[in-house]
Amino acid sequence: MYKQILLGIAMAFLMMSCGTQKNDNEMKTNCSTVEAILTRTSVRMYEDKAIEPEKVDTLLRAGMAAPTACNQQPWHFVAVDDPDILLQLSKANQYSSMAAEAPLAIVVCGDMRKAEGMCGEFWVQDVSAATENILLAAHAMGLGAVWTGIYPMQERVAEVGRILQLPEYLVAFNIIIIGYPGEHPTPKNKYSEENISYNHFGGAPQQERKAKPESVKTEFREFDVVDEYGENPFATFENGWLVCAGDKVKSNAMTIGWGGMGTLWRKPAVTVYVAEARYTKQFMDKCKYFTIMQFGQGYENVIKYMGTKSGRDGDKAAALGLHTLYTENGTPYYEEASVVIECELMYADQLGRQGFKDVPTQFYANFDAGLHSMYIGKVVKAMKKGK
C-alpha cells in the first residue's frame, strides 16, 4: 500500500510538470522523455483551438524519427485539418467520432512500395513506432491525442483510403486525433510485476535469486517437535512459512500465513490452509506428504516471492536459486530453509459456508481465490539447522 501511495504521488507530480510553459513569445516543452511516457493518456475531448503549423511539423518529424527495419521507412503521413474531411473520418470508424470536433488528425499509412524483402514484413512495427513517437511528442507539447485503429479492418482501410484519395500502395494504418486537451484523464498505472521475468520465464531479479552459500553448507539435524520446538504457536505462522508438496518430478511451494500446531488424535499435528485457486492445492490434494518450512533472516525475498508469484507461470524455486532436496518419503523441501517439518496427511476438507460465523463471512465476502481447504498432517519428521 505504501509503495502504491508513493507511486501515486510521483505520477501526480509528473502530471503537473509535463506540459508547456510560455517564455516571452516562445513555447517551450517542459516534459522529459520518461515523464511523457509515464503520464501520457488518451485524450478524446479538445478545445476549439487550432494547432500551430510549427507544432504540426514537429509531430511529423517525431513520427519519422522512429526506428525502422533496414531503414526502409515504409510510412506516409496525411495531416488533416479540413473540417469536412475530419467529419468524414469521424464516420469511417465508430471509435474515431471525436475527429469531428478536433482541429487535427494525422493518418499514418504504410507505404507498400517501401515494404520490400524480409525487412518489409516489419512495416506494421515501423508505423506503430512512428505512431507512438507522435503520441509522445503531442503530449510533451501540451497537446492531447488518441490512437484509433484502422488496419487490419479492411472495410475501415478502404473507407479511409477513399476519403483521403490514397493510391493503392498506401494502406491506412490508424488515425491519430489531436488537439488542445479539453479533458485531463488520470494516467493508468499499468505496471505489474507479474508481467516481468528475468533471464528466463518466471526468473527473479539477481538480488532475489542469490542464495546464501553459508546457509546451504549448514547441515540439518533432526529434532523432536514435542520436546524441542519452543516457538510461540500463536505467532509461528505470522513470520511467513512455506508449504510444499509434490514429488521428484514436479512440486510447488507457496507462502502460508495461516496454520496451527498442536495435538490431534494423540498425534503431533500441523494444520495448514490453501485457497481453492492456488496452484499448490492440486499438489496437496494428490500427495500423501507435505512439508512446511521456515526461513531465517536474509530470506525475506523468498517469502515475498513465493506469496506473490504463481507456480503456473514457472518454477519459483529455480527462479529464486533454491536447492530442492527430498525426504525418505520423497517429499520436497529446500536446503536454504532453517526449519523443515514433514507431515503425513491425516485429514483434508474444504471449509463450509454453512458453518461460518461473522469473521469468515466478512473475510470471504471480498476474497477472490475461493474457500480455503484445511489440511491436517501428522508430523513424521522435523529438521532444523544450528544447535
Tab-separated table of C-alpha atoms in Angstrom:
chain	number	residue	atom	x	y	z
A	1	MET	CA	0.000	0.000	0.000
A	2	TYR	CA	2.827	2.399	0.921
A	3	LYS	CA	4.524	1.722	-2.423
A	4	GLN	CA	1.259	2.458	-4.271
A	5	ILE	CA	0.803	5.773	-2.411
A	6	LEU	CA	4.329	6.872	-3.315
A	7	LEU	CA	3.741	5.888	-6.945
A	8	GLY	CA	0.520	7.915	-6.980
A	9	ILE	CA	2.306	10.983	-5.612
A	10	ALA	CA	5.058	10.591	-8.191
A	11	MET	CA	2.542	10.279	-11.030
A	12	ALA	CA	0.704	13.388	-9.829
A	13	PHE	CA	3.976	15.327	-9.747
A	14	LEU	CA	4.853	14.181	-13.246
A	15	MET	CA	1.435	15.295	-14.496
A	16	MET	CA	1.991	18.765	-13.095
A	17	SER	CA	5.479	19.009	-14.581
A	18	CYS	CA	4.594	17.665	-18.019
A	19	GLY	CA	3.077	20.279	-20.309
A	20	THR	CA	4.117	23.577	-21.852
A	21	GLN	CA	5.498	26.809	-20.483
A	22	LYS	CA	5.401	30.130	-22.245
A	23	ASN	CA	8.587	32.140	-22.009
A	24	ASP	CA	8.255	35.528	-23.750
A	25	ASN	CA	6.749	34.571	-27.126
A	26	GLU	CA	8.319	31.111	-27.294
A	27	MET	CA	6.542	27.881	-26.350
A	28	LYS	CA	8.950	25.540	-24.588
A	29	THR	CA	8.324	21.939	-23.692
A	30	ASN	CA	8.522	21.018	-20.028
A	31	CYS	CA	8.433	17.251	-20.206
A	32	SER	CA	11.245	14.725	-20.122
A	33	THR	CA	11.050	11.569	-22.210
A	34	VAL	CA	10.281	9.368	-19.219
A	35	GLU	CA	7.719	11.837	-17.899
A	36	ALA	CA	5.982	11.862	-21.270
A	37	ILE	CA	5.840	8.062	-21.359
A	38	LEU	CA	4.525	7.679	-17.807
A	39	THR	CA	1.931	10.450	-17.941
A	40	ARG	CA	0.583	10.172	-21.492
A	41	THR	CA	-3.121	9.360	-21.704
A	42	SER	CA	-5.674	9.038	-24.495
A	43	VAL	CA	-7.491	12.364	-24.870
A	44	ARG	CA	-10.806	12.420	-26.716
A	45	MET	CA	-12.101	15.931	-25.999
A	46	TYR	CA	-10.473	19.086	-27.370
A	47	GLU	CA	-10.622	22.844	-27.103
A	48	ASP	CA	-11.835	24.867	-30.063
A	49	LYS	CA	-8.316	25.970	-30.921
A	50	ALA	CA	-6.146	25.398	-33.974
A	51	ILE	CA	-2.728	23.772	-33.660
A	52	GLU	CA	0.178	25.918	-34.724
A	53	PRO	CA	1.856	24.842	-38.008
A	54	GLU	CA	5.247	24.539	-36.327
A	55	LYS	CA	3.794	22.031	-33.875
A	56	VAL	CA	2.279	20.006	-36.686
A	57	ASP	CA	5.694	19.964	-38.330
A	58	THR	CA	7.302	18.793	-35.071
A	59	LEU	CA	4.779	15.965	-34.764
A	60	LEU	CA	5.546	14.749	-38.269
A	61	ARG	CA	9.288	14.974	-37.664
A	62	ALA	CA	8.835	12.938	-34.463
A	63	GLY	CA	6.964	10.260	-36.405
A	64	MET	CA	9.722	9.970	-38.967
A	65	ALA	CA	12.385	9.737	-36.242
A	66	ALA	CA	11.067	6.309	-35.253
A	67	PRO	CA	13.168	3.153	-35.613
A	68	THR	CA	12.575	1.250	-38.829
A	69	ALA	CA	13.769	-2.140	-40.057
A	70	CYS	CA	16.643	-1.808	-42.570
A	71	ASN	CA	15.883	1.916	-42.643
A	72	GLN	CA	13.133	1.274	-45.193
A	73	GLN	CA	10.877	3.956	-43.630
A	74	PRO	CA	7.694	2.363	-45.029
A	75	TRP	CA	5.395	5.158	-43.942
A	76	HIS	CA	3.415	8.088	-45.239
A	77	PHE	CA	1.576	10.664	-43.103
A	78	VAL	CA	-1.544	12.572	-44.101
A	79	ALA	CA	-2.138	15.609	-41.872
A	80	VAL	CA	-5.804	16.582	-41.972
A	81	ASP	CA	-7.116	19.943	-40.717
A	82	ASP	CA	-10.027	20.397	-43.143
A	83	PRO	CA	-13.249	20.237	-41.064
A	84	ASP	CA	-15.175	18.465	-43.828
A	85	ILE	CA	-12.574	15.711	-44.149
A	86	LEU	CA	-12.304	15.413	-40.373
A	87	LEU	CA	-16.074	14.896	-40.276
A	88	GLN	CA	-15.833	12.153	-42.886
A	89	LEU	CA	-13.016	10.462	-40.932
A	90	SER	CA	-15.146	10.564	-37.802
A	91	LYS	CA	-17.671	8.366	-39.585
A	92	ALA	CA	-15.132	5.950	-41.066
A	93	ASN	CA	-14.589	4.288	-37.711
A	94	GLN	CA	-17.013	4.271	-34.798
A	95	TYR	CA	-14.089	4.875	-32.436
A	96	SER	CA	-12.957	7.987	-34.354
A	97	SER	CA	-16.116	10.044	-33.789
A	98	MET	CA	-14.161	12.699	-31.852
A	99	ALA	CA	-12.385	13.667	-35.088
A	100	ALA	CA	-15.432	15.791	-35.980
A	101	GLU	CA	-14.606	18.158	-33.096
A	102	ALA	CA	-10.805	18.046	-33.384
A	103	PRO	CA	-8.550	20.549	-35.157
A	104	LEU	CA	-6.158	17.931	-36.489
A	105	ALA	CA	-5.815	14.272	-37.415
A	106	ILE	CA	-2.725	12.519	-38.672
A	107	VAL	CA	-3.448	9.397	-40.677
A	108	VAL	CA	-0.452	7.070	-40.524
A	109	CYS	CA	-0.136	4.888	-43.607
A	110	GLY	CA	2.063	2.013	-44.643
A	111	ASP	CA	3.819	2.509	-47.951
A	112	MET	CA	3.889	-0.922	-49.598
A	113	ARG	CA	6.378	0.259	-52.206
A	114	LYS	CA	8.985	0.502	-49.427
A	115	ALA	CA	7.886	-2.643	-47.588
A	116	GLU	CA	10.105	-4.965	-49.585
A	117	GLY	CA	12.010	-8.132	-48.772
A	118	MET	CA	12.364	-9.624	-45.308
A	119	CYS	CA	12.582	-6.195	-43.658
A	120	GLY	CA	9.387	-5.142	-45.391
A	121	GLU	CA	7.457	-7.625	-43.290
A	122	PHE	CA	8.083	-5.347	-40.311
A	123	TRP	CA	6.144	-2.416	-41.738
A	124	VAL	CA	3.442	-2.752	-39.069
A	125	GLN	CA	6.042	-2.453	-36.302
A	126	ASP	CA	7.648	0.510	-38.088
A	127	VAL	CA	4.451	2.544	-38.437
A	128	SER	CA	3.444	1.582	-34.878
A	129	ALA	CA	6.727	3.014	-33.585
A	130	ALA	CA	6.094	6.169	-35.613
A	131	THR	CA	2.623	6.417	-34.120
A	132	GLU	CA	3.923	6.168	-30.561
A	133	ASN	CA	6.503	8.874	-31.315
A	134	ILE	CA	3.726	11.200	-32.455
A	135	LEU	CA	1.599	10.472	-29.372
A	136	LEU	CA	4.505	11.171	-27.013
A	137	ALA	CA	5.549	14.311	-28.873
A	138	ALA	CA	1.975	15.616	-28.747
A	139	HIS	CA	1.800	15.043	-25.005
A	140	ALA	CA	5.193	16.659	-24.430
A	141	MET	CA	3.987	19.783	-26.272
A	142	GLY	CA	0.830	20.089	-24.192
A	143	LEU	CA	-1.461	18.529	-26.782
A	144	GLY	CA	-3.914	15.681	-26.310
A	145	ALA	CA	-4.131	12.772	-28.735
A	146	VAL	CA	-5.684	9.348	-29.199
A	147	TRP	CA	-4.754	6.397	-31.440
A	148	THR	CA	-7.781	4.981	-33.269
A	149	GLY	CA	-7.306	1.746	-35.173
A	150	ILE	CA	-7.949	1.258	-38.895
A	151	TYR	CA	-5.726	-1.615	-40.082
A	152	PRO	CA	-6.335	-4.586	-40.325
A	153	MET	CA	-10.107	-3.936	-40.549
A	154	GLN	CA	-10.383	-3.943	-44.329
A	155	GLU	CA	-13.651	-2.011	-44.518
A	156	ARG	CA	-12.070	0.800	-42.481
A	157	VAL	CA	-8.906	0.708	-44.576
A	158	ALA	CA	-10.957	1.012	-47.763
A	159	GLU	CA	-13.156	3.850	-46.452
A	160	VAL	CA	-10.248	5.952	-45.175
A	161	GLY	CA	-8.436	5.322	-48.445
A	162	ARG	CA	-11.464	6.577	-50.333
A	163	ILE	CA	-11.825	9.700	-48.180
A	164	LEU	CA	-8.155	10.631	-48.489
A	165	GLN	CA	-7.845	9.520	-52.125
A	166	LEU	CA	-4.932	7.244	-51.236
A	167	PRO	CA	-3.166	5.349	-54.007
A	168	GLU	CA	-3.322	1.554	-53.779
A	169	TYR	CA	0.186	1.232	-52.412
A	170	LEU	CA	-0.721	3.250	-49.253
A	171	VAL	CA	-2.530	1.342	-46.521
A	172	ALA	CA	-4.273	3.448	-43.878
A	173	PHE	CA	-2.971	2.101	-40.548
A	174	ASN	CA	-4.582	4.407	-37.999
A	175	ILE	CA	-5.973	7.856	-37.337
A	176	ILE	CA	-4.274	9.896	-34.612
A	177	ILE	CA	-6.722	12.574	-33.495
A	178	ILE	CA	-5.039	15.600	-31.908
A	179	GLY	CA	-5.985	18.865	-30.240
A	180	TYR	CA	-5.505	21.008	-27.182
A	181	PRO	CA	-6.990	18.856	-24.417
A	182	GLY	CA	-10.484	19.596	-23.203
A	183	GLU	CA	-10.089	16.859	-20.569
A	184	HIS	CA	-7.266	15.631	-18.397
A	185	PRO	CA	-7.643	11.901	-17.702
A	186	THR	CA	-5.581	10.428	-14.881
A	187	PRO	CA	-2.773	8.196	-16.178
A	188	LYS	CA	-3.369	4.495	-15.543
A	189	ASN	CA	-0.722	2.596	-13.627
A	190	LYS	CA	-0.272	-0.451	-15.870
A	191	TYR	CA	2.892	-1.681	-14.189
A	192	SER	CA	2.647	-5.237	-12.856
A	193	GLU	CA	5.463	-7.426	-11.584
A	194	GLU	CA	3.519	-10.443	-12.852
A	195	ASN	CA	4.367	-9.371	-16.406
A	196	ILE	CA	8.136	-9.432	-15.785
A	197	SER	CA	10.670	-12.253	-15.850
A	198	TYR	CA	14.453	-12.061	-15.570
A	199	ASN	CA	16.818	-14.159	-17.721
A	200	HIS	CA	14.152	-16.842	-18.300
A	201	PHE	CA	10.387	-17.162	-17.941
A	202	GLY	CA	9.471	-16.851	-14.277
A	203	GLY	CA	13.007	-15.747	-13.329
A	204	ALA	CA	13.509	-13.369	-10.395
A	205	PRO	CA	15.941	-10.412	-10.276
A	206	GLN	CA	19.544	-11.280	-9.494
A	207	GLN	CA	19.342	-9.933	-5.946
A	208	GLU	CA	16.358	-12.188	-5.233
A	209	ARG	CA	17.875	-15.305	-6.844
A	210	LYS	CA	21.084	-15.328	-4.864
A	211	ALA	CA	21.002	-17.905	-2.093
A	212	LYS	CA	23.354	-17.556	0.833
A	213	PRO	CA	26.180	-20.115	0.456
A	214	GLU	CA	26.766	-20.326	4.205
A	215	SER	CA	23.154	-21.385	4.710
A	216	VAL	CA	23.405	-24.104	2.064
A	217	LYS	CA	26.506	-25.551	3.725
A	218	THR	CA	24.809	-25.815	7.125
A	219	GLU	CA	23.592	-29.331	7.836
A	220	PHE	CA	20.140	-30.169	9.114
A	221	ARG	CA	19.682	-32.136	12.301
A	222	GLU	CA	16.514	-33.903	13.326
A	223	PHE	CA	14.676	-32.785	16.450
A	224	ASP	CA	11.615	-33.757	18.460
A	225	VAL	CA	8.823	-31.225	17.931
A	226	VAL	CA	7.203	-32.086	21.267
A	227	ASP	CA	10.322	-31.593	23.388
A	228	GLU	CA	12.436	-29.138	21.391
A	229	TYR	CA	10.140	-26.842	19.450
A	230	GLY	CA	9.998	-23.750	21.611
A	231	GLU	CA	8.315	-21.088	19.471
A	232	ASN	CA	5.012	-19.439	20.363
A	233	PRO	CA	2.406	-21.374	18.311
A	234	PHE	CA	0.200	-18.284	18.103
A	235	ALA	CA	2.937	-16.303	16.357
A	236	THR	CA	4.615	-19.068	14.360
A	237	PHE	CA	2.932	-18.505	11.004
A	238	GLU	CA	2.853	-14.707	11.251
A	239	ASN	CA	6.519	-14.615	10.245
A	240	GLY	CA	5.859	-16.377	6.950
A	241	TRP	CA	6.343	-20.084	6.273
A	242	LEU	CA	6.181	-22.090	3.088
A	243	VAL	CA	4.118	-25.182	2.459
A	244	CYS	CA	5.452	-27.507	-0.244
A	245	ALA	CA	4.030	-30.642	-1.869
A	246	GLY	CA	4.809	-32.778	-4.899
A	247	ASP	CA	7.335	-35.382	-5.922
A	248	LYS	CA	10.726	-35.615	-7.608
A	249	VAL	CA	9.155	-34.875	-10.982
A	250	LYS	CA	7.182	-31.759	-10.088
A	251	SER	CA	6.416	-29.807	-6.950
A	252	ASN	CA	5.310	-26.372	-5.838
A	253	ALA	CA	5.542	-24.218	-2.750
A	254	MET	CA	3.637	-21.172	-1.542
A	255	THR	CA	3.725	-18.797	1.401
A	256	ILE	CA	1.300	-19.527	4.204
A	257	GLY	CA	0.211	-17.120	6.918
A	258	TRP	CA	-2.447	-19.352	8.437
A	259	GLY	CA	-1.884	-22.547	10.309
A	260	GLY	CA	-1.694	-24.281	13.616
A	261	MET	CA	0.496	-26.680	15.578
A	262	GLY	CA	-0.683	-28.939	18.352
A	263	THR	CA	-2.002	-32.379	19.186
A	264	LEU	CA	-4.831	-34.168	17.392
A	265	TRP	CA	-5.854	-37.815	17.631
A	266	ARG	CA	-2.949	-38.210	20.058
A	267	LYS	CA	-0.507	-37.213	17.358
A	268	PRO	CA	1.708	-34.115	16.992
A	269	ALA	CA	-0.096	-32.349	14.153
A	270	VAL	CA	0.209	-29.388	11.797
A	271	THR	CA	-2.763	-27.706	10.126
A	272	VAL	CA	-2.390	-25.525	7.029
A	273	TYR	CA	-4.945	-23.824	4.795
A	274	VAL	CA	-4.752	-23.467	0.999
A	275	ALA	CA	-7.297	-21.499	-1.060
A	276	GLU	CA	-9.146	-23.120	-3.941
A	277	ALA	CA	-7.494	-21.049	-6.683
A	278	ARG	CA	-3.910	-21.664	-5.547
A	279	TYR	CA	-1.688	-23.775	-7.785
A	280	THR	CA	-0.319	-25.582	-4.725
A	281	LYS	CA	-3.756	-27.032	-3.953
A	282	GLN	CA	-3.559	-29.642	-6.712
A	283	PHE	CA	-0.330	-30.967	-5.193
A	284	MET	CA	-1.790	-31.002	-1.698
A	285	ASP	CA	-4.819	-32.928	-2.937
A	286	LYS	CA	-2.864	-35.733	-4.597
A	287	CYS	CA	0.137	-36.148	-2.282
A	288	LYS	CA	0.350	-38.210	0.895
A	289	TYR	CA	3.027	-35.988	2.449
A	290	PHE	CA	3.800	-32.273	2.580
A	291	THR	CA	6.419	-30.100	4.250
A	292	ILE	CA	6.288	-26.735	5.936
A	293	MET	CA	9.442	-24.618	6.052
A	294	GLN	CA	10.707	-21.634	7.969
A	295	PHE	CA	13.483	-19.361	6.663
A	296	GLY	CA	15.911	-17.267	8.671
A	297	GLN	CA	16.952	-13.656	8.290
A	298	GLY	CA	18.049	-12.622	4.830
A	299	TYR	CA	15.430	-14.723	3.080
A	300	GLU	CA	12.538	-12.288	3.291
A	301	ASN	CA	12.560	-12.165	-0.507
A	302	VAL	CA	11.762	-15.900	-0.615
A	303	ILE	CA	8.625	-15.428	1.480
A	304	LYS	CA	7.552	-12.433	-0.626
A	305	TYR	CA	8.237	-14.083	-3.987
A	306	MET	CA	6.534	-17.348	-3.063
A	307	GLY	CA	3.495	-15.402	-1.922
A	308	THR	CA	3.126	-13.166	-4.975
A	309	LYS	CA	4.114	-15.427	-7.893
A	310	SER	CA	2.232	-18.443	-9.173
A	311	GLY	CA	3.881	-21.763	-9.956
A	312	ARG	CA	1.664	-21.904	-13.043
A	313	ASP	CA	3.979	-19.324	-14.582
A	314	GLY	CA	7.274	-21.095	-13.928
A	315	ASP	CA	9.487	-22.891	-11.412
A	316	LYS	CA	9.584	-20.500	-8.459
A	317	ALA	CA	12.291	-22.414	-6.615
A	318	ALA	CA	14.581	-22.305	-9.645
A	319	ALA	CA	13.861	-18.600	-10.111
A	320	LEU	CA	14.978	-17.948	-6.533
A	321	GLY	CA	18.026	-20.191	-6.788
A	322	LEU	CA	16.729	-22.579	-4.120
A	323	HIS	CA	18.030	-26.144	-3.971
A	324	THR	CA	15.353	-28.839	-3.732
A	325	LEU	CA	16.006	-31.845	-1.526
A	326	TYR	CA	13.756	-34.794	-0.675
A	327	THR	CA	12.977	-36.752	2.476
A	328	GLU	CA	12.983	-40.545	2.637
A	329	ASN	CA	9.317	-40.351	1.625
A	330	GLY	CA	10.178	-38.290	-1.451
A	331	THR	CA	8.676	-35.109	-0.011
A	332	PRO	CA	10.353	-31.947	-1.378
A	333	TYR	CA	11.899	-29.228	0.781
A	334	TYR	CA	14.535	-26.521	0.280
A	335	GLU	CA	18.105	-26.707	1.506
A	336	GLU	CA	18.049	-22.984	2.325
A	337	ALA	CA	15.291	-23.379	4.949
A	338	SER	CA	16.148	-23.159	8.638
A	339	VAL	CA	13.336	-25.437	9.875
A	340	VAL	CA	11.595	-28.222	7.928
A	341	ILE	CA	8.651	-30.227	9.238
A	342	GLU	CA	7.387	-33.152	7.174
A	343	CYS	CA	3.756	-34.194	7.638
A	344	GLU	CA	1.708	-37.201	6.599
A	345	LEU	CA	-1.789	-36.152	5.613
A	346	MET	CA	-4.458	-37.347	8.045
A	347	TYR	CA	-7.441	-35.204	7.038
A	348	ALA	CA	-8.399	-32.738	4.287
A	349	ASP	CA	-11.626	-30.914	3.588
A	350	GLN	CA	-12.889	-27.596	2.272
A	351	LEU	CA	-14.305	-25.113	4.735
A	352	GLY	CA	-18.087	-24.964	4.527
A	353	ARG	CA	-20.022	-21.710	4.435
A	354	GLN	CA	-22.798	-23.288	6.456
A	355	GLY	CA	-20.544	-23.204	9.482
A	356	PHE	CA	-19.329	-19.607	9.059
A	357	LYS	CA	-19.897	-17.001	11.751
A	358	ASP	CA	-19.131	-13.279	11.465
A	359	VAL	CA	-15.350	-13.341	10.898
A	360	PRO	CA	-15.140	-15.829	7.983
A	361	THR	CA	-18.346	-14.462	6.440
A	362	GLN	CA	-16.821	-10.994	6.270
A	363	PHE	CA	-13.451	-12.292	5.042
A	364	TYR	CA	-14.778	-14.321	2.119
A	365	ALA	CA	-17.155	-11.560	1.004
A	366	ASN	CA	-14.227	-9.929	-0.847
A	367	PHE	CA	-11.827	-12.857	-1.336
A	368	ASP	CA	-11.484	-13.936	-4.968
A	369	ALA	CA	-9.378	-17.084	-4.518
A	370	GLY	CA	-12.284	-19.209	-3.240
A	371	LEU	CA	-12.748	-21.028	0.028
A	372	HIS	CA	-9.745	-22.495	1.819
A	373	SER	CA	-9.232	-26.193	2.288
A	374	MET	CA	-7.869	-27.452	5.593
A	375	TYR	CA	-5.055	-29.987	5.584
A	376	ILE	CA	-4.112	-31.733	8.840
A	377	GLY	CA	-0.861	-33.657	8.834
A	378	LYS	CA	0.810	-35.908	11.399
A	379	VAL	CA	4.415	-34.834	11.998
A	380	VAL	CA	6.686	-37.636	10.796
A	381	LYS	CA	9.989	-35.762	10.675
A	382	ALA	CA	11.358	-32.435	11.869
A	383	MET	CA	14.725	-30.914	10.969
A	384	LYS	CA	16.455	-27.652	11.762
A	385	LYS	CA	19.852	-26.012	11.425
A	386	GLY	CA	22.061	-24.938	14.277
A	387	LYS	CA	22.169	-26.174	17.837
